[in-house]
Short mmCIF file of C-alpha atoms in Angstrom, two decimals:
data_model
loop_
_atom_site.label_atom_id
_atom_site.label_comp_id
_atom_site.label_asym_id
_atom_site.label_seq_id
_atom_site.Cartn_x
_atom_site.Cartn_y
_atom_site.Cartn_z
CA MET N 1 -21.61 96.42 -103.77
CA LYS N 2 -21.92 93.10 -104.97
CA GLN N 3 -18.87 92.11 -103.27
CA LEU N 4 -20.24 93.49 -99.91
CA ILE N 5 -23.37 92.12 -100.19
CA ALA N 6 -21.69 88.47 -100.83
CA ILE N 7 -19.55 89.00 -97.70
CA LEU N 8 -22.78 89.51 -95.83
CA ILE N 9 -24.60 86.58 -96.99
CA LEU N 10 -21.37 84.24 -96.37
CA THR N 11 -20.85 85.65 -93.08
CA LEU N 12 -24.76 85.24 -92.06
CA ILE N 13 -24.52 81.44 -93.39
CA LEU N 14 -21.31 80.95 -91.33
CA PHE N 15 -23.33 82.40 -88.16
CA LEU N 16 -26.39 80.14 -89.06
CA THR N 17 -24.23 77.30 -89.64
CA SER N 18 -22.40 77.78 -86.30
CA ALA N 19 -26.03 78.40 -84.34
CA ILE N 20 -27.25 75.32 -85.80
CA ALA N 21 -24.26 73.29 -84.62
CA GLN N 22 -24.78 74.59 -81.06
CA ASN N 23 -28.43 73.24 -80.98
CA GLU N 24 -27.22 69.51 -81.51
CA LEU N 25 -28.70 67.11 -79.18
CA ILE N 26 -25.82 65.18 -77.34
CA ALA N 27 -27.67 63.85 -74.29
CA GLU N 28 -31.11 62.89 -73.49
CA ILE N 29 -32.85 60.80 -70.53
CA ARG N 30 -36.92 60.59 -70.10
CA ASN N 31 -39.19 57.93 -69.25
CA LEU N 32 -38.10 57.81 -65.64
CA GLY N 33 -39.88 56.03 -63.20
CA PRO N 34 -39.63 55.51 -59.21
CA ASN N 35 -36.16 54.31 -58.07
CA ASP N 36 -34.63 54.86 -61.52
CA VAL N 37 -31.31 55.77 -62.35
CA LYS N 38 -30.55 56.28 -65.96
CA VAL N 39 -27.20 57.22 -67.77
CA ASP N 40 -26.45 58.62 -71.33
CA GLY N 41 -23.00 59.65 -72.56
CA PHE N 42 -21.35 62.31 -75.01
CA ILE N 43 -17.94 63.19 -76.41
CA LEU N 44 -16.65 66.83 -76.86
CA ASN N 45 -14.22 67.51 -79.59
CA LYS N 46 -13.32 70.69 -78.43
CA ASP N 47 -13.74 72.95 -75.19
CA GLN N 48 -17.06 74.69 -75.36
CA GLU N 49 -20.41 75.83 -73.67
CA ILE N 50 -23.07 73.29 -73.61
CA SER N 51 -26.78 74.11 -72.69
CA ILE N 52 -28.75 72.05 -70.37
CA HIS N 53 -32.31 71.76 -69.87
CA ALA N 54 -34.35 69.42 -67.22
CA ILE N 55 -37.40 68.93 -65.61
CA GLY N 56 -36.91 67.82 -61.96
CA GLY N 57 -38.51 67.30 -58.35
CA GLY N 58 -39.30 70.25 -56.30
CA ASN N 59 -38.47 70.71 -52.58
CA ARG N 60 -41.70 71.85 -51.32
CA GLU N 61 -44.19 69.53 -52.60
CA ARG N 62 -42.38 66.35 -51.69
CA ALA N 63 -44.06 64.24 -54.21
CA VAL N 64 -40.98 63.39 -56.10
CA TYR N 65 -37.03 63.87 -55.63
CA THR N 66 -34.51 63.71 -58.30
CA ALA N 67 -30.84 64.28 -58.78
CA ALA N 68 -28.91 64.78 -62.35
CA TRP N 69 -25.11 64.97 -62.73
CA ILE N 70 -22.06 64.69 -65.18
CA LEU N 71 -19.15 62.81 -64.60
CA LYS N 72 -15.67 63.15 -66.39
CA MET N 73 -14.21 60.42 -68.14
CA PRO N 74 -12.13 58.63 -66.85
CA THR N 75 -11.21 60.62 -63.93
CA ARG N 76 -14.88 60.03 -62.18
CA GLU N 77 -14.76 63.79 -61.28
CA VAL N 78 -18.35 65.56 -60.77
CA ALA N 79 -18.44 68.23 -63.73
CA TRP N 80 -21.89 69.45 -62.93
CA LYS N 81 -24.91 68.92 -60.81
CA LEU N 82 -28.52 69.80 -61.49
CA LYS N 83 -29.02 71.32 -58.04
CA ASN N 84 -26.83 74.37 -59.08
CA ALA N 85 -28.92 75.21 -62.14
CA LYS N 86 -31.24 78.13 -62.31
CA GLN N 87 -34.88 77.19 -61.30
CA SER N 88 -38.11 78.41 -62.08
CA ARG N 89 -41.42 76.79 -60.54
CA TYR N 90 -43.03 74.26 -62.96
CA ASP N 91 -46.29 72.59 -61.63
CA ARG N 92 -47.08 70.32 -58.98
CA GLY N 93 -43.95 70.38 -57.11
CA LEU N 94 -41.93 70.04 -60.20
CA VAL N 95 -39.07 72.37 -61.38
CA GLU N 96 -37.66 73.51 -64.61
CA TYR N 97 -33.90 73.91 -64.63
CA THR N 98 -31.72 75.83 -67.38
CA ASP N 99 -28.07 76.14 -67.13
CA GLN N 100 -25.08 77.06 -69.46
CA VAL N 101 -21.94 74.88 -68.40
CA SER N 102 -18.40 75.54 -70.00
CA LEU N 103 -16.98 71.88 -70.09
CA PRO N 104 -13.18 70.98 -71.96
CA LYS N 105 -12.70 68.86 -74.66
CA GLY N 106 -13.31 65.00 -73.34
CA GLU N 107 -15.65 62.39 -72.65
CA TYR N 108 -18.68 62.43 -70.26
CA GLU N 109 -21.51 60.62 -68.51
CA VAL N 110 -24.77 62.00 -67.63
CA TYR N 111 -26.83 60.79 -64.89
CA TYR N 112 -30.35 61.08 -63.98
CA ALA N 113 -31.99 59.53 -60.49
CA ALA N 114 -35.31 59.82 -59.54
CA PHE N 115 -36.40 58.29 -56.30
CA PRO N 116 -39.67 59.01 -53.52
CA ASP N 117 -37.06 59.57 -50.91
CA TRP N 118 -38.44 61.51 -47.99
CA SER N 119 -35.88 60.47 -45.41
CA GLU N 120 -33.23 62.95 -45.93
CA ASN N 121 -35.64 65.87 -46.59
CA ILE N 122 -38.71 66.13 -44.50
CA GLU N 123 -38.74 68.41 -41.76
CA GLY N 124 -41.38 68.05 -38.89
CA PHE N 125 -44.52 65.65 -38.26
CA GLY N 126 -46.74 67.85 -40.56
CA GLU N 127 -44.42 67.46 -43.50
CA PHE N 128 -44.32 63.54 -42.90
CA MET N 129 -48.25 63.34 -42.93
CA ASP N 130 -48.54 65.31 -46.16
CA PHE N 131 -45.65 62.90 -47.74
CA LEU N 132 -47.95 59.91 -46.69
CA ALA N 133 -51.31 61.64 -47.56
CA ASP N 134 -49.95 62.22 -51.45
CA LYS N 135 -48.34 58.72 -51.24
CA ILE N 136 -51.65 57.32 -50.73
CA PHE N 137 -54.37 59.35 -52.11
CA HIS N 138 -52.61 60.56 -55.37
CA PRO N 139 -50.72 57.78 -56.82
CA ASP N 140 -51.66 58.86 -60.46
CA ARG N 141 -50.48 61.81 -59.66
CA ARG N 142 -47.14 60.82 -58.55
CA ARG N 143 -46.73 58.68 -61.82
CA ARG N 144 -47.62 61.39 -64.05
CA ASP N 145 -45.01 63.59 -62.22
CA TYR N 146 -42.20 60.85 -62.76
CA ARG N 147 -43.14 60.53 -66.54
CA GLU N 148 -42.64 64.47 -66.93
CA LEU N 149 -38.86 64.12 -65.76
CA SER N 150 -36.34 64.67 -68.40
CA LEU N 151 -32.95 65.92 -68.98
CA THR N 152 -31.59 67.29 -72.36
CA ILE N 153 -28.08 68.32 -73.37
CA GLU N 154 -27.00 70.39 -76.52
CA GLY N 155 -23.79 71.31 -77.88
CA VAL N 156 -21.35 70.40 -80.41
CA GLY N 157 -20.17 66.73 -79.85
CA GLN N 158 -21.27 63.11 -80.33
CA ARG N 159 -23.82 61.18 -78.13
CA VAL N 160 -22.91 57.62 -77.21
CA GLY N 161 -25.62 56.35 -75.17
CA THR N 162 -25.99 53.59 -72.49
CA GLU N 163 -24.20 51.28 -74.77
CA GLY N 164 -21.19 53.56 -75.15
CA VAL N 165 -21.02 54.27 -71.48
CA ASP N 166 -20.83 50.74 -70.53
CA GLN N 167 -17.97 50.10 -72.96
CA TRP N 168 -16.10 52.94 -71.16
CA HIS N 169 -16.62 51.31 -67.98
CA GLU N 170 -15.17 48.11 -69.20
CA GLN N 171 -11.97 49.90 -70.82
CA LEU N 172 -11.39 51.41 -67.07
CA ARG N 173 -11.94 47.92 -65.59
CA LYS N 174 -9.42 45.97 -67.86
CA ALA N 175 -6.65 49.10 -67.12
CA ALA N 176 -6.81 48.67 -63.45
CA LEU N 177 -5.06 46.07 -61.66
CA LEU N 178 -8.15 44.84 -60.50
CA SER N 179 -11.92 45.82 -60.48
CA LEU N 180 -14.54 44.23 -57.57
CA SER N 181 -17.33 46.64 -59.35
CA GLY N 182 -20.64 46.47 -60.04
CA ILE N 183 -21.29 44.47 -57.28
CA TRP N 184 -24.91 43.32 -56.09
CA ASP N 185 -26.54 42.53 -52.82
CA ASN N 186 -25.73 39.69 -50.76
CA ASP N 187 -22.17 39.30 -52.35
CA TYR N 188 -18.40 38.64 -51.48
CA VAL N 189 -15.95 38.79 -53.87
CA ARG N 190 -12.22 38.37 -53.53
CA GLN N 191 -9.35 38.73 -55.81
CA GLY N 192 -5.77 37.65 -55.46
CA PHE N 193 -2.72 39.92 -56.57
CA ILE N 194 1.08 39.68 -56.30
CA LEU N 195 3.48 42.72 -56.07
CA GLU N 196 7.00 41.78 -57.51
CA LYS N 197 8.21 45.18 -55.89
CA PRO N 198 7.11 47.66 -53.61
CA LEU N 199 4.38 49.80 -55.02
CA ASP N 200 2.01 52.49 -54.48
CA LEU N 201 -1.51 51.62 -55.24
CA THR N 202 -4.44 53.57 -55.58
CA ILE N 203 -7.92 52.53 -53.96
CA TYR N 204 -11.07 53.67 -55.37
CA ALA N 205 -14.14 52.51 -53.22
CA ILE N 206 -17.55 52.94 -53.22
CA GLY N 207 -19.83 51.40 -50.49
CA GLU N 208 -21.99 51.56 -47.56
CA ALA N 209 -21.52 52.93 -44.34
CA ASN N 210 -23.39 54.87 -41.37
CA ASP N 211 -22.44 55.92 -37.99
CA ASP N 212 -19.11 54.12 -37.45
CA GLU N 213 -20.69 50.76 -39.01
CA THR N 214 -19.89 49.29 -42.37
CA PHE N 215 -22.32 47.52 -44.48
CA ASP N 216 -20.66 47.29 -48.12
CA TYR N 217 -16.92 47.58 -47.94
CA GLY N 218 -13.60 46.46 -48.97
CA TRP N 219 -10.29 45.61 -47.47
CA ILE N 220 -6.79 43.99 -48.42
CA ILE N 221 -5.00 41.03 -46.72
CA ASP N 222 -1.66 40.10 -46.60
CA VAL N 223 -2.31 36.50 -47.77
CA LYS N 224 1.03 35.06 -46.28
CA THR N 225 -0.30 36.31 -42.67
CA GLY N 226 -4.09 36.78 -42.99
CA LYS N 227 -3.66 40.47 -41.54
CA ARG N 228 -5.68 43.29 -42.98
CA VAL N 229 -3.20 45.89 -44.21
CA TRP N 230 -6.04 48.19 -45.62
CA GLN N 231 -9.88 48.58 -44.70
CA MET N 232 -12.52 51.09 -45.79
CA THR N 233 -14.42 52.42 -42.84
CA GLU N 234 -16.91 55.17 -42.36
CA ARG N 235 -13.98 57.49 -40.95
CA ASN N 236 -11.74 56.78 -43.87
CA SER N 237 -14.12 57.63 -46.36
CA GLN N 238 -16.20 60.62 -47.61
CA HIS N 239 -19.85 61.20 -49.06
CA ALA N 240 -20.08 59.50 -52.58
CA GLY N 241 -23.30 61.50 -53.52
CA GLY N 242 -26.84 60.56 -53.08
CA ALA N 243 -27.83 59.27 -49.88
CA ARG N 244 -25.76 60.03 -46.81
CA LYS N 245 -24.92 56.34 -46.33
CA ASN N 246 -23.06 56.20 -49.63
CA ARG N 247 -19.31 56.30 -49.09
CA MET N 248 -15.98 56.72 -51.07
CA VAL N 249 -12.43 56.34 -50.87
CA ASN N 250 -10.07 57.42 -53.35
CA GLU N 251 -6.42 57.45 -51.91
CA THR N 252 -2.93 56.02 -52.46
CA ILE N 253 -1.26 53.45 -50.32
CA SER N 254 2.27 52.03 -50.35
CA LEU N 255 2.54 48.09 -49.80
CA PRO N 256 5.69 46.37 -49.79
CA ALA N 257 6.73 43.32 -52.11
CA GLY N 258 4.19 40.07 -51.40
CA LYS N 259 1.06 38.21 -52.08
CA TYR N 260 -2.50 40.06 -51.17
CA ALA N 261 -6.22 39.51 -51.67
CA ALA N 262 -8.76 42.34 -52.30
CA CYS N 263 -11.91 41.56 -50.83
CA PHE N 264 -15.46 43.23 -51.27
CA VAL N 265 -18.54 42.09 -49.18
CA THR N 266 -22.54 43.72 -49.40
CA ASP N 267 -25.16 43.15 -47.39
CA GLY N 268 -28.87 42.36 -48.36
CA SER N 269 -29.96 45.79 -49.92
CA HIS N 270 -28.78 48.95 -51.72
CA SER N 271 -26.08 47.73 -54.50
CA TYR N 272 -25.53 48.26 -58.38
CA ARG N 273 -28.48 45.75 -58.90
CA ASP N 274 -31.15 47.75 -56.76
CA TRP N 275 -30.99 51.05 -55.24
CA ASN N 276 -33.37 51.16 -51.96
CA ALA N 277 -32.15 55.25 -51.53
CA PRO N 278 -30.46 57.70 -54.10
CA PRO N 279 -27.13 56.20 -55.53
CA PRO N 280 -23.84 57.55 -55.35
CA TYR N 281 -22.29 59.78 -58.12
CA ASP N 282 -20.41 56.82 -59.76
CA PRO N 283 -23.08 53.97 -59.45
CA ALA N 284 -21.21 51.43 -61.87
CA PHE N 285 -18.19 51.57 -59.75
CA TRP N 286 -19.70 50.25 -56.32
CA GLY N 287 -17.11 48.08 -55.03
CA MET N 288 -13.47 48.43 -55.12
CA THR N 289 -11.14 49.25 -57.88
CA LEU N 290 -7.03 49.15 -57.74
CA ARG N 291 -4.55 50.64 -59.85
CA VAL N 292 -0.91 50.91 -59.77
CA LYS N 293 -0.26 54.76 -59.60
CA ASP N 294 2.79 54.73 -61.69
CA GLU N 295 1.93 53.23 -65.02
CA SER N 296 5.14 52.33 -65.90
CA MET N 297 5.56 50.01 -62.68
CA LYS N 298 2.21 48.10 -63.45
CA LYS N 299 4.54 45.11 -65.13
CA TYR N 300 5.35 44.41 -61.53
CA ALA N 301 1.77 43.53 -60.46
CA LYS N 302 -0.10 40.62 -61.46
CA ILE N 303 -3.40 38.94 -60.38
CA PHE N 304 -3.73 35.14 -59.32
CA ASP N 305 -6.64 32.99 -58.66
CA ASP N 306 -6.64 32.98 -54.56
CA LYS N 307 -9.08 30.70 -53.08
CA GLY N 308 -8.57 32.33 -49.77
CA ILE N 309 -7.12 29.07 -47.82
CA GLU N 310 -4.53 27.37 -48.90
CA ASP N 311 -5.37 23.41 -48.63
CA HIS N 312 -1.51 22.10 -48.00
CA ASN N 313 -1.16 24.45 -45.13
CA LEU N 314 -4.51 23.38 -43.40
CA VAL N 315 -3.96 22.17 -39.88
CA VAL N 316 -7.60 21.77 -38.78
CA ASP N 317 -10.81 22.18 -40.88
CA LEU N 318 -14.31 22.32 -39.39
CA THR N 319 -16.47 23.78 -42.31
CA ARG N 320 -19.82 23.37 -43.82
CA LEU N 321 -21.25 22.66 -40.53
CA ARG N 322 -25.27 22.20 -40.44
CA ASP N 323 -27.76 23.17 -37.47
CA ASP N 324 -27.14 21.80 -34.24
CA GLU N 325 -23.79 20.66 -34.70
CA PHE N 326 -21.01 20.55 -32.29
CA GLN N 327 -17.53 19.36 -33.84
CA SER N 328 -13.99 19.08 -32.45
CA LYS N 329 -10.77 18.36 -33.78
CA ALA N 330 -7.44 17.87 -31.92
CA PHE N 331 -3.60 18.91 -33.35
CA THR N 332 -0.26 18.94 -31.86
CA LEU N 333 2.36 21.43 -32.44
CA ASP N 334 6.35 19.99 -32.26
CA LYS N 335 7.35 23.37 -31.91
CA PRO N 336 5.90 26.99 -31.23
CA MET N 337 4.26 28.85 -34.25
CA ASP N 338 1.99 31.46 -35.75
CA LEU N 339 -1.35 29.77 -36.95
CA ARG N 340 -4.03 31.91 -38.90
CA VAL N 341 -7.65 31.36 -37.55
CA THR N 342 -10.54 31.80 -40.28
CA ALA N 343 -13.85 31.23 -38.78
CA VAL N 344 -17.33 32.15 -40.44
CA GLY N 345 -20.20 32.13 -37.88
CA GLU N 346 -23.35 33.97 -36.65
CA GLY N 347 -23.82 36.76 -34.03
CA ARG N 348 -26.07 39.72 -33.40
CA ASP N 349 -25.84 42.60 -30.67
CA GLY N 350 -22.77 41.22 -29.03
CA ASP N 351 -23.45 37.50 -28.71
CA MET N 352 -22.14 34.86 -30.99
CA PHE N 353 -24.61 31.79 -31.97
CA ASP N 354 -22.38 29.81 -34.06
CA TYR N 355 -18.79 30.03 -33.44
CA GLY N 356 -15.38 28.64 -32.44
CA TRP N 357 -12.90 28.04 -30.04
CA ILE N 358 -9.57 26.61 -29.20
CA VAL N 359 -8.54 24.74 -25.95
CA ASP N 360 -5.12 23.77 -24.43
CA ALA N 361 -5.77 20.00 -24.36
CA LYS N 362 -3.34 19.37 -21.21
CA ARG N 363 -4.43 22.22 -18.86
CA ARG N 364 -8.31 22.12 -20.77
CA LYS N 365 -8.19 26.20 -20.71
CA LYS N 366 -9.42 27.91 -23.70
CA ILE N 367 -6.70 30.08 -25.27
CA TRP N 368 -8.92 31.80 -28.11
CA THR N 369 -12.78 32.05 -28.75
CA MET N 370 -14.52 33.82 -31.64
CA GLU N 371 -15.88 36.91 -29.77
CA TYR N 372 -18.17 38.89 -31.60
CA ASP N 373 -16.21 42.29 -30.69
CA GLU N 374 -13.48 40.91 -33.09
CA THR N 375 -15.59 39.81 -35.83
CA GLU N 376 -16.80 41.82 -39.12
CA HIS N 377 -19.62 41.57 -41.53
CA ALA N 378 -19.07 38.22 -43.60
CA GLY N 379 -21.52 39.37 -46.54
CA GLY N 380 -25.22 38.51 -46.86
CA ASP N 381 -27.50 39.00 -43.51
CA ARG N 382 -25.75 41.26 -41.03
CA LYS N 383 -25.54 38.40 -38.59
CA ASN N 384 -23.38 36.50 -40.82
CA ARG N 385 -19.83 37.68 -38.98
CA MET N 386 -16.26 36.17 -39.89
CA VAL N 387 -12.75 36.78 -38.27
CA THR N 388 -9.26 36.44 -39.67
CA LYS N 389 -6.70 36.54 -37.12
CA VAL N 390 -2.79 35.15 -36.54
CA ILE N 391 -2.69 33.54 -33.07
CA TYR N 392 0.94 32.70 -31.54
CA LEU N 393 0.65 28.88 -29.87
CA ASP N 394 3.25 27.41 -28.03
CA LYS N 395 4.61 23.42 -28.52
CA GLY N 396 1.65 21.32 -27.49
CA SER N 397 -1.65 19.50 -28.05
CA TYR N 398 -4.83 21.24 -28.86
CA ILE N 399 -8.43 20.92 -29.28
CA VAL N 400 -10.27 23.14 -31.70
CA TYR N 401 -14.34 23.39 -31.39
CA PHE N 402 -17.35 24.63 -33.50
CA VAL N 403 -21.01 24.81 -32.29
CA THR N 404 -23.93 25.83 -34.17
CA ASP N 405 -27.57 26.81 -33.16
CA GLY N 406 -30.60 25.30 -34.48
CA SER N 407 -31.11 27.96 -37.59
CA HIS N 408 -29.11 29.32 -40.33
CA SER N 409 -26.08 27.26 -41.46
#
């Protein structure tokens, strides 16, 4: 009898110990405000079911709009979304979420985004007026609603916090061939790389595009020819989570041996520094990251300091022009050859204001002009335009011109 009682007590202790272990707090996000994006992280040492509890924004009273999700490290795959959890009405448009999720052993990042974003949710003029009235006449209630937002995760594991997640991101960047990520507004970044053999590269890029127009995007050029061998567009990307304009590319391309440059440009709003709409699922990797698909072949890929234009190959340089300038420079070719033209200027709605052109000196005929339709966004304001193009010129003499208007130079 005593032996049976001892067994029962031991069983009860093991059960209680297991139950207590299941209730460890492994992630928590609180104290959010408008346009906040917060992150936490945790490690699971074994496959298990975790418990998730959250207070989020509802869909009827459009005071607060929220999203939460879990990313798997290092694959960047979305392992869970708040919108799939069980909901129960809370109060004032807030909703209580509960969920039980089975996750495999591994490292995870937890995100919570709170945005007063009505643009993708309001239907009809009446709901729009209700939104404005709530924003204007009940600001205290809106702030109180944000303070009540929260997310907690319980399970058996280790919490790593924001600092731990930042360290994971840095490890991923260092392991890649190159990473132009965590980019802010009005930025243009460029990194050269050399492939000693033909290689397959995985491109992971997150940016902004809408209606066939790109705003934050990346591309790869052949440094020798200046030709673009790959470019991120709205069409070759997919929704990256959050606002509809967030776009993502995750694909593998094959490149021959050679010298290349990876470039990424951003406009004046909506980036890793300051989101003006709900962010993508992987906000820290806003930009472009390149990896060698076969790790064993990584030794044949190296980065180098690419300044964009090699000075020793310059034929004409009309740069750093100011307002209301008109400059020209002549050159002669002793034989036919290909020339790479790189031009940055100003244009909008099909018209160019700061631009260049090339004239055949003998015939006084334009043979190339910087047309708006062949330019692309050059970073910063949308009117900043650029073009890189290889043109073929016969033997002869030529004149290069560039003109600027009265502002923005």
